[in-house]
mmCIF file of C-alpha atoms and ligand atoms in Angstrom:
data_model
loop_
_atom_site.group_PDB
_atom_site.id
_atom_site.type_symbol
_atom_site.label_atom_id
_atom_site.label_comp_id
_atom_site.label_asym_id
_atom_site.label_seq_id
_atom_site.Cartn_x
_atom_site.Cartn_y
_atom_site.Cartn_z
ATOM 1 C CA UNK I 1 -19.220 -18.554 4.059
ATOM 2 C CA UNK I 2 -20.327 -17.563 7.587
ATOM 3 C CA UNK I 3 -18.498 -20.546 8.788
ATOM 4 C CA UNK I 4 -15.286 -19.473 7.366
ATOM 5 C CA UNK I 5 -15.649 -15.940 9.015
ATOM 6 C CA UNK I 6 -16.537 -17.316 12.586
ATOM 7 C CA UNK I 7 -13.514 -19.615 12.152
ATOM 8 C CA UNK I 8 -11.313 -16.691 11.050
ATOM 9 C CA UNK I 9 -12.711 -14.530 14.138
ATOM 10 C CA UNK I 10 -11.846 -17.437 16.394
ATOM 11 C CA UNK I 11 -8.301 -17.379 15.208
ATOM 12 C CA UNK I 12 -7.987 -13.585 15.423
ATOM 13 C CA UNK I 13 -9.467 -13.416 19.093
ATOM 14 C CA UNK I 14 -7.144 -16.194 20.307
ATOM 15 C CA UNK I 15 -4.151 -14.512 18.542
ATOM 16 C CA UNK I 16 -1.536 -12.926 20.558
ATOM 17 C CA UNK I 17 0.321 -11.300 17.919
ATOM 18 C CA UNK I 18 -1.847 -10.380 14.787
ATOM 19 C CA UNK I 19 -0.369 -8.759 11.541
ATOM 20 C CA UNK I 20 -1.690 -7.598 8.271
ATOM 21 C CA UNK I 21 -0.153 -7.793 5.211
ATOM 22 C CA UNK I 22 -1.619 -5.665 2.432
ATOM 23 C CA UNK I 23 -1.459 -5.008 -1.315
ATOM 24 C CA UNK I 24 -2.756 -3.129 -4.144
ATOM 25 C CA UNK I 25 -6.188 -4.826 -4.001
ATOM 26 C CA UNK I 26 -6.910 -3.224 -0.426
ATOM 27 C CA UNK I 27 -7.057 0.070 -2.129
ATOM 28 C CA UNK I 28 -8.932 -0.919 -5.273
ATOM 29 C CA UNK I 29 -12.115 0.118 -3.647
ATOM 30 C CA UNK I 30 -10.830 3.367 -2.967
ATOM 31 C CA UNK I 31 -10.561 3.881 -6.640
ATOM 32 C CA UNK I 32 -6.867 3.101 -6.905
ATOM 33 C CA UNK I 33 -6.161 0.376 -9.816
ATOM 34 C CA UNK I 34 -3.949 -2.475 -8.917
ATOM 35 C CA UNK I 35 -0.921 -3.155 -10.978
ATOM 36 C CA UNK I 36 -2.672 -6.298 -12.659
ATOM 37 C CA UNK I 37 -6.116 -4.586 -13.441
ATOM 38 C CA UNK I 38 -6.729 -3.711 -17.115
ATOM 39 C CA UNK I 39 -6.497 0.037 -17.449
ATOM 40 C CA UNK I 40 -3.882 0.121 -14.793
ATOM 41 C CA UNK I 41 -1.102 2.517 -14.885
ATOM 42 C CA UNK I 42 1.525 0.025 -16.233
ATOM 43 C CA UNK I 43 -0.999 -0.757 -19.124
ATOM 44 C CA UNK I 44 -0.713 2.816 -20.348
ATOM 45 C CA UNK I 45 2.790 3.859 -19.350
ATOM 46 C CA UNK I 46 6.179 2.218 -19.936
ATOM 47 C CA UNK I 47 7.741 1.072 -16.619
ATOM 48 C CA UNK I 48 11.237 1.814 -18.030
ATOM 49 C CA UNK I 49 10.289 5.605 -18.744
ATOM 50 C CA UNK I 50 8.485 6.197 -15.641
ATOM 51 C CA UNK I 51 9.039 3.428 -13.099
ATOM 52 C CA UNK I 52 12.509 4.175 -12.378
ATOM 53 C CA UNK I 53 14.477 7.366 -11.077
ATOM 54 C CA UNK I 54 16.961 7.631 -14.028
ATOM 55 C CA UNK I 55 14.127 6.726 -16.527
ATOM 56 C CA UNK I 56 12.012 9.558 -14.919
ATOM 57 C CA UNK I 57 14.662 11.960 -15.279
ATOM 58 C CA UNK I 58 15.410 11.191 -18.861
ATOM 59 C CA UNK I 59 11.961 11.240 -19.900
ATOM 60 C CA UNK I 60 11.062 14.547 -18.254
ATOM 61 C CA UNK I 61 13.925 16.242 -20.072
ATOM 62 C CA UNK I 62 12.941 14.432 -23.501
ATOM 63 C CA UNK I 63 9.133 14.022 -23.097
ATOM 64 C CA UNK I 64 7.666 16.435 -20.294
ATOM 65 C CA UNK I 65 4.155 16.054 -21.722
ATOM 66 C CA UNK I 66 4.547 12.304 -20.936
ATOM 67 C CA UNK I 67 5.259 13.112 -17.317
ATOM 68 C CA UNK I 68 2.479 15.415 -17.481
ATOM 69 C CA UNK I 69 0.002 13.022 -18.604
ATOM 70 C CA UNK I 70 1.295 10.715 -16.083
ATOM 71 C CA UNK I 71 1.242 12.981 -13.000
ATOM 72 C CA UNK I 72 -2.256 14.111 -14.169
ATOM 73 C CA UNK I 73 -3.621 10.754 -14.115
ATOM 74 C CA UNK I 74 -2.018 9.797 -10.956
ATOM 75 C CA UNK I 75 -3.342 13.104 -9.253
ATOM 76 C CA UNK I 76 -6.841 12.414 -10.667
ATOM 77 C CA UNK I 77 -6.636 9.057 -8.967
ATOM 78 C CA UNK I 78 -5.005 9.751 -5.700
ATOM 79 C CA UNK I 79 -6.947 13.269 -5.129
ATOM 80 C CA UNK I 80 -10.302 11.354 -4.844
ATOM 81 C CA UNK I 81 -9.033 8.207 -2.990
ATOM 82 C CA UNK I 82 -10.371 7.821 0.678
ATOM 83 C CA UNK I 83 -9.981 4.870 3.069
ATOM 84 C CA UNK I 84 -12.525 2.223 2.259
ATOM 85 C CA UNK I 85 -14.448 0.144 4.777
ATOM 86 C CA UNK I 86 -11.434 -2.644 4.451
ATOM 87 C CA UNK I 87 -9.083 0.050 5.847
ATOM 88 C CA UNK I 88 -11.600 1.230 8.622
ATOM 89 C CA UNK I 89 -11.960 -2.283 9.587
ATOM 90 C CA UNK I 90 -8.076 -2.824 10.133
ATOM 91 C CA UNK I 91 -8.238 0.541 12.188
ATOM 92 C CA UNK I 92 -10.936 -0.962 14.398
ATOM 93 C CA UNK I 93 -9.159 -4.261 14.807
ATOM 94 C CA UNK I 94 -6.296 -2.111 16.096
ATOM 95 C CA UNK I 95 -8.541 -0.123 18.699
ATOM 96 C CA UNK I 96 -9.834 -3.712 19.933
ATOM 97 C CA UNK I 97 -6.209 -4.373 20.523
ATOM 98 C CA UNK I 98 -6.375 -7.433 18.204
ATOM 99 C CA UNK I 99 -4.104 -5.978 15.434
ATOM 100 C CA UNK I 100 -0.400 -5.079 16.156
ATOM 101 C CA UNK I 101 0.959 -4.161 12.723
ATOM 102 C CA UNK I 102 0.194 -3.310 9.391
ATOM 103 C CA UNK I 103 2.785 -4.161 6.649
ATOM 104 C CA UNK I 104 1.662 -2.785 3.434
ATOM 105 C CA UNK I 105 3.073 -2.620 -0.051
ATOM 106 C CA UNK I 106 0.781 0.268 -0.918
ATOM 107 C CA UNK I 107 2.135 3.777 -1.035
ATOM 108 C CA UNK I 108 -1.082 5.877 -0.550
ATOM 109 C CA UNK I 109 -1.134 6.305 3.080
ATOM 110 C CA UNK I 110 -4.602 4.854 3.280
ATOM 111 C CA UNK I 111 -3.816 2.761 6.267
ATOM 112 C CA UNK I 112 -2.514 5.861 8.062
ATOM 113 C CA UNK I 113 -5.591 8.023 7.098
ATOM 114 C CA UNK I 114 -7.860 5.460 8.373
ATOM 115 C CA UNK I 115 -6.331 5.427 11.653
ATOM 116 C CA UNK I 116 -3.658 2.571 11.891
ATOM 117 C CA UNK I 117 -0.505 3.667 14.049
ATOM 118 C CA UNK I 118 1.791 1.208 13.529
ATOM 119 C CA UNK I 119 2.327 0.909 9.522
ATOM 120 C CA UNK I 120 5.240 -0.718 7.813
ATOM 121 C CA UNK I 121 5.391 0.622 4.201
ATOM 122 C CA UNK I 122 7.841 -1.619 2.396
ATOM 123 C CA UNK I 123 7.520 0.347 -0.854
ATOM 124 C CA UNK I 124 7.523 3.820 0.776
ATOM 125 C CA UNK I 125 4.794 6.439 0.924
ATOM 126 C CA UNK I 126 4.236 8.903 -1.749
ATOM 127 C CA UNK I 127 3.187 11.652 0.812
ATOM 128 C CA UNK I 128 6.750 11.408 2.520
ATOM 129 C CA UNK I 129 9.697 13.435 1.473
ATOM 130 C CA UNK I 130 13.014 11.777 1.433
ATOM 131 C CA UNK I 131 16.319 14.018 1.835
ATOM 132 C CA UNK I 132 18.546 13.395 -1.528
ATOM 133 C CA UNK I 133 21.500 14.377 0.652
ATOM 134 C CA UNK I 134 21.035 13.123 4.418
ATOM 135 C CA UNK I 135 18.276 10.583 3.933
ATOM 136 C CA UNK I 136 16.035 12.319 6.529
ATOM 137 C CA UNK I 137 12.385 11.570 5.971
ATOM 138 C CA UNK I 138 9.276 14.053 6.652
ATOM 139 C CA UNK I 139 5.476 13.471 6.178
ATOM 140 C CA UNK I 140 4.028 16.016 3.604
ATOM 141 C CA UNK I 141 0.619 17.431 3.805
ATOM 142 C CA UNK I 142 -1.709 15.650 1.364
ATOM 143 C CA UNK I 143 -3.886 18.559 0.505
ATOM 144 C CA UNK I 144 -1.207 20.882 -0.190
ATOM 145 C CA UNK I 145 0.806 18.427 -2.418
ATOM 146 C CA UNK I 146 -2.125 17.801 -4.271
ATOM 147 C CA UNK I 147 -2.969 21.689 -4.701
ATOM 148 C CA UNK I 148 0.705 22.694 -5.767
ATOM 149 C CA UNK I 149 0.798 19.566 -8.116
ATOM 150 C CA UNK I 150 -2.597 20.656 -9.831
ATOM 151 C CA UNK I 151 -1.298 24.349 -10.208
ATOM 152 C CA UNK I 152 1.906 22.875 -11.930
ATOM 153 C CA UNK I 153 -0.056 20.601 -14.324
ATOM 154 C CA UNK I 154 -2.450 23.452 -15.181
ATOM 155 C CA UNK I 155 0.350 25.789 -16.656
ATOM 156 C CA UNK I 156 0.879 26.027 -20.305
ATOM 157 C CA UNK I 157 4.387 24.583 -19.771
ATOM 158 C CA UNK I 158 5.398 21.962 -17.422
ATOM 159 C CA UNK I 159 8.007 23.622 -15.083
ATOM 160 C CA UNK I 160 10.326 21.070 -14.273
ATOM 161 C CA UNK I 161 12.367 22.968 -11.953
ATOM 162 C CA UNK I 162 9.304 23.839 -9.688
ATOM 163 C CA UNK I 163 8.093 19.967 -10.221
ATOM 164 C CA UNK I 164 11.403 19.002 -8.516
ATOM 165 C CA UNK I 165 10.682 21.304 -5.558
ATOM 166 C CA UNK I 166 7.218 19.914 -5.073
ATOM 167 C CA UNK I 167 8.023 18.404 -1.676
ATOM 168 C CA UNK I 168 9.629 21.111 0.817
ATOM 169 C CA UNK I 169 13.386 21.115 1.091
ATOM 170 C CA UNK I 170 15.025 19.204 4.157
ATOM 171 C CA UNK I 171 16.098 21.097 7.163
ATOM 172 C CA UNK I 172 19.577 20.446 6.096
ATOM 173 C CA UNK I 173 19.132 22.692 3.091
ATOM 174 C CA UNK I 174 19.164 19.965 0.357
ATOM 175 C CA UNK I 175 16.268 19.011 -2.159
ATOM 176 C CA UNK I 176 14.043 16.033 -1.423
ATOM 177 C CA UNK I 177 12.117 13.369 -3.402
ATOM 178 C CA UNK I 178 8.905 11.430 -2.734
ATOM 179 C CA UNK I 179 9.981 8.483 -0.492
ATOM 180 C CA UNK I 180 8.733 5.752 -2.751
ATOM 181 C CA UNK I 181 10.469 2.513 -4.008
ATOM 182 C CA UNK I 182 10.991 2.706 -7.651
ATOM 183 C CA UNK I 183 11.987 -0.302 -9.820
ATOM 184 C CA UNK I 184 15.534 -1.461 -8.803
ATOM 185 C CA UNK I 185 15.622 0.500 -5.759
ATOM 186 C CA UNK I 186 15.846 -1.478 -2.404
ATOM 187 C CA UNK I 187 12.586 -2.114 -0.156
ATOM 188 C CA UNK I 188 12.364 -0.252 2.929
ATOM 189 C CA UNK I 189 11.792 -1.676 6.617
ATOM 190 C CA UNK I 190 12.509 -5.035 5.442
ATOM 191 C CA UNK I 191 14.120 -6.224 8.631
ATOM 192 C CA UNK I 192 11.505 -4.718 10.704
ATOM 193 C CA UNK I 193 8.746 -6.432 8.490
ATOM 194 C CA UNK I 194 10.440 -9.733 8.585
ATOM 195 C CA UNK I 195 10.928 -9.543 12.304
ATOM 196 C CA UNK I 196 7.110 -9.011 12.563
ATOM 197 C CA UNK I 197 6.255 -11.832 10.156
ATOM 198 C CA UNK I 198 8.740 -14.123 12.024
ATOM 199 C CA UNK I 199 6.955 -13.334 15.178
ATOM 200 C CA UNK I 200 3.379 -12.993 14.525
ATOM 201 C CA UNK I 201 0.978 -16.001 15.288
ATOM 202 C CA UNK I 202 -1.712 -14.726 12.812
ATOM 203 C CA UNK I 203 -1.265 -13.134 9.381
ATOM 204 C CA UNK I 204 -4.138 -11.644 7.235
ATOM 205 C CA UNK I 205 -3.028 -11.401 3.654
ATOM 206 C CA UNK I 206 -5.371 -8.834 1.896
ATOM 207 C CA UNK I 207 -5.541 -7.975 -1.639
ATOM 208 C CA UNK I 208 -2.152 -9.191 -2.801
ATOM 209 C CA UNK I 209 -1.160 -11.177 -5.691
ATOM 210 C CA UNK I 210 2.215 -12.389 -4.069
ATOM 211 C CA UNK I 211 3.865 -11.523 -7.516
ATOM 212 C CA UNK I 212 6.246 -8.921 -6.209
ATOM 213 C CA UNK I 213 9.278 -9.843 -4.198
ATOM 214 C CA UNK I 214 10.983 -9.565 -1.521
ATOM 215 C CA UNK I 215 7.675 -8.296 -0.152
ATOM 216 C CA UNK I 216 5.717 -11.666 -0.913
ATOM 217 C CA UNK I 217 8.299 -13.601 1.030
ATOM 218 C CA UNK I 218 6.614 -12.276 4.183
ATOM 219 C CA UNK I 219 3.475 -14.538 4.296
ATOM 220 C CA UNK I 220 5.705 -17.596 3.800
ATOM 221 C CA UNK I 221 8.021 -16.307 6.536
ATOM 222 C CA UNK I 222 4.917 -16.169 8.804
ATOM 223 C CA UNK I 223 3.779 -19.467 8.016
ATOM 224 C CA UNK I 224 7.266 -21.227 8.307
ATOM 225 C CA UNK I 225 7.291 -19.752 11.730
ATOM 226 C CA UNK I 226 3.942 -21.187 12.634
ATOM 227 C CA UNK I 227 1.480 -18.485 12.221
ATOM 228 C CA UNK I 228 -1.891 -19.138 10.805
ATOM 229 C CA UNK I 229 -2.764 -17.232 7.399
ATOM 230 C CA UNK I 230 -6.275 -15.834 6.755
ATOM 231 C CA UNK I 231 -6.460 -14.653 3.222
ATOM 232 C CA UNK I 232 -9.217 -12.179 1.626
ATOM 233 C CA UNK I 233 -9.098 -11.934 -2.160
ATOM 234 C CA UNK I 234 -11.697 -12.301 -4.912
ATOM 235 C CA UNK I 235 -9.086 -14.486 -6.625
ATOM 236 C CA UNK I 236 -6.886 -17.145 -5.586
ATOM 237 C CA UNK I 237 -2.983 -16.626 -6.173
ATOM 238 C CA UNK I 238 0.204 -17.901 -5.084
ATOM 239 C CA UNK I 239 -0.501 -17.861 -1.489
ATOM 240 C CA UNK I 240 -3.243 -20.500 -1.752
ATOM 241 C CA UNK I 241 -1.056 -23.343 -0.772
ATOM 242 C CA UNK I 242 -0.071 -21.860 2.732
ATOM 243 C CA UNK I 243 -3.599 -20.132 3.450
ATOM 244 C CA UNK I 244 -5.217 -21.575 6.251
ATOM 245 C CA UNK I 245 -8.550 -19.915 5.409
ATOM 246 C CA UNK I 246 -9.314 -18.330 2.269
ATOM 247 C CA UNK I 247 -12.323 -16.001 2.207
ATOM 248 C CA UNK I 248 -13.219 -15.215 -1.670
ATOM 249 C CA UNK I 249 -14.248 -11.503 -1.201
ATOM 250 C CA UNK I 250 -13.150 -7.981 -1.805
ATOM 251 C CA UNK I 251 -11.646 -6.395 1.276
ATOM 252 C CA UNK I 252 -14.034 -3.686 1.437
ATOM 253 C CA UNK I 253 -16.786 -6.341 2.168
ATOM 254 C CA UNK I 254 -14.567 -9.115 3.729
ATOM 255 C CA UNK I 255 -12.829 -7.248 6.503
ATOM 256 C CA UNK I 256 -15.874 -5.448 7.976
ATOM 257 C CA UNK I 257 -17.559 -8.474 8.215
ATOM 258 C CA UNK I 258 -14.640 -10.510 9.918
ATOM 259 C CA UNK I 259 -14.255 -7.603 12.306
ATOM 260 C CA UNK I 260 -17.871 -7.975 13.280
ATOM 261 C CA UNK I 261 -17.591 -11.494 13.911
ATOM 262 C CA UNK I 262 -14.485 -10.761 16.214
ATOM 263 C CA UNK I 263 -16.466 -8.226 18.153
ATOM 264 C CA UNK I 264 -18.981 -10.825 18.746
ATOM 265 C CA UNK I 265 -16.541 -13.384 19.788
ATOM 266 C CA UNK I 266 -14.660 -10.954 22.239
ATOM 267 C CA UNK I 267 -18.201 -10.239 23.742
ATOM 268 C CA UNK I 268 -19.440 -13.649 24.277
HETATM 269 P P1 NAD J 301 -1.152 -6.587 -7.568
HETATM 270 O O1 NAD J 301 -1.656 -5.640 -8.515
HETATM 271 O O2 NAD J 301 -0.039 -7.685 -8.178
HETATM 272 O O3 NAD J 301 -2.496 -7.572 -7.124
HETATM 273 C C1 NAD J 301 -3.522 -7.192 -6.602
HETATM 274 C C2 NAD J 301 -4.286 -8.265 -5.791
HETATM 275 O O4 NAD J 301 -5.574 -7.621 -5.350
HETATM 276 C C3 NAD J 301 -4.800 -9.521 -6.594
HETATM 277 O O5 NAD J 301 -4.520 -10.596 -6.024
HETATM 278 C C4 NAD J 301 -6.325 -9.133 -6.841
HETATM 279 O O6 NAD J 301 -7.016 -10.396 -6.895
HETATM 280 C C5 NAD J 301 -6.528 -8.453 -5.640
HETATM 281 N N1 NAD J 301 -7.883 -7.658 -5.742
HETATM 282 C C6 NAD J 301 -8.332 -6.841 -6.525
HETATM 283 N N2 NAD J 301 -9.443 -6.180 -6.117
HETATM 284 C C7 NAD J 301 -9.400 -6.593 -4.792
HETATM 285 C C8 NAD J 301 -10.378 -6.193 -3.850
HETATM 286 N N3 NAD J 301 -11.280 -5.303 -4.019
HETATM 287 N N4 NAD J 301 -10.237 -6.674 -2.648
HETATM 288 C C9 NAD J 301 -8.974 -7.633 -2.446
HETATM 289 N N5 NAD J 301 -8.332 -7.948 -3.096
HETATM 290 C C10 NAD J 301 -8.429 -7.230 -4.506
HETATM 291 O O7 NAD J 301 -0.920 -5.871 -6.310
HETATM 292 P P2 NAD J 301 0.363 -6.169 -5.197
HETATM 293 O O8 NAD J 301 0.331 -7.585 -4.854
HETATM 294 O O9 NAD J 301 0.165 -5.365 -3.964
HETATM 295 O O10 NAD J 301 1.807 -5.904 -5.897
HETATM 296 C C11 NAD J 301 1.893 -4.892 -6.822
HETATM 297 C C12 NAD J 301 2.718 -3.656 -6.502
HETATM 298 O O11 NAD J 301 2.054 -2.478 -6.831
HETATM 299 C C13 NAD J 301 2.921 -3.535 -5.151
HETATM 300 O O12 NAD J 301 4.557 -3.221 -5.138
HETATM 301 C C14 NAD J 301 2.291 -2.038 -4.797
HETATM 302 O O13 NAD J 301 3.474 -1.356 -4.012
HETATM 303 C C15 NAD J 301 2.028 -1.538 -5.874
HETATM 304 N N6 NAD J 301 0.918 -0.579 -6.221
HETATM 305 C C16 NAD J 301 0.441 0.073 -5.135
HETATM 306 C C17 NAD J 301 -0.849 0.570 -5.121
HETATM 307 C C18 NAD J 301 -1.146 1.540 -3.959
HETATM 308 O O14 NAD J 301 -0.571 2.054 -3.335
HETATM 309 N N7 NAD J 301 -2.775 1.838 -3.702
HETATM 310 C C19 NAD J 301 -1.628 0.673 -6.293
HETATM 311 C C20 NAD J 301 -1.193 -0.260 -7.374
HETATM 312 C C21 NAD J 301 0.046 -0.798 -7.331
HETATM 313 ZN ZN1 ZN J 302 18.896 16.633 4.541
#
């Protein structure tokens, strides 16, 4: 195993454009369940009722208690989640000048919280507001959103009008919504993500099953353009045939160990 880490560190140290591509597994050790874990959110809620914007509005009007339960569970999870050692390792890799970009499918803001500065969030970010009229995007204060939502969920009746105003209005005066990609909506910054994938020479593939397209095409794009793929995941998945080095490990343990090896390689 140590040998695999050493080989991967060699590749990263020699890389000119290193990219990371992360999925839900990256945040599992921060307490956010992946989609495919038993007990994950889609085990308990119907994606048609909650996962599309039209379904969400219809459900809110018909069954506000279901929305309260869903939001309560999401809030309990997100309120407690902090970047884990894997996120911090990627931030350190950026500081070492060894990581150019993080492309993530996660919406939890944990890569930014950890300190990565160039993050492409193809499925959006739940702590960013998007104007329904002009499309302008504004980061929202995490603690404030948590506090306001907790107060709304604690009231005797769920106030849907106040819920719709959870995020501050746009400077143009129009209402906003969380800037996340719901089922059936287009993926964000796909052009930038493809350009990074096509031009990187190393891609770290971290905690993603490769089941959700078009994001899952990015490692294939990188590989087709000659990049080396280093994957960290406790389970083999769709990327296995194109992976150059597969490290069977959780990202919270595997990334810090890999970063230590990169540091040793850069020193020596
Ligand atoms: P997925 O649920 O399909 O797969 C998760 C992957 O993570 C699996 O390959 C699993 O083996 C791996 N994994 C589990 N624990 C791990 C750990 N500790 N370390 C490393 N890997 C681990 O997730 P996906 O491929 O990202 O696709 C699902 C979709 O779910 C994405 O669109 C994503 O936007 C969304 N999602 C996001 C979050 C979040 O923001 N944190 C959470 C759940 C789902
Ligand atoms: Zn606006």
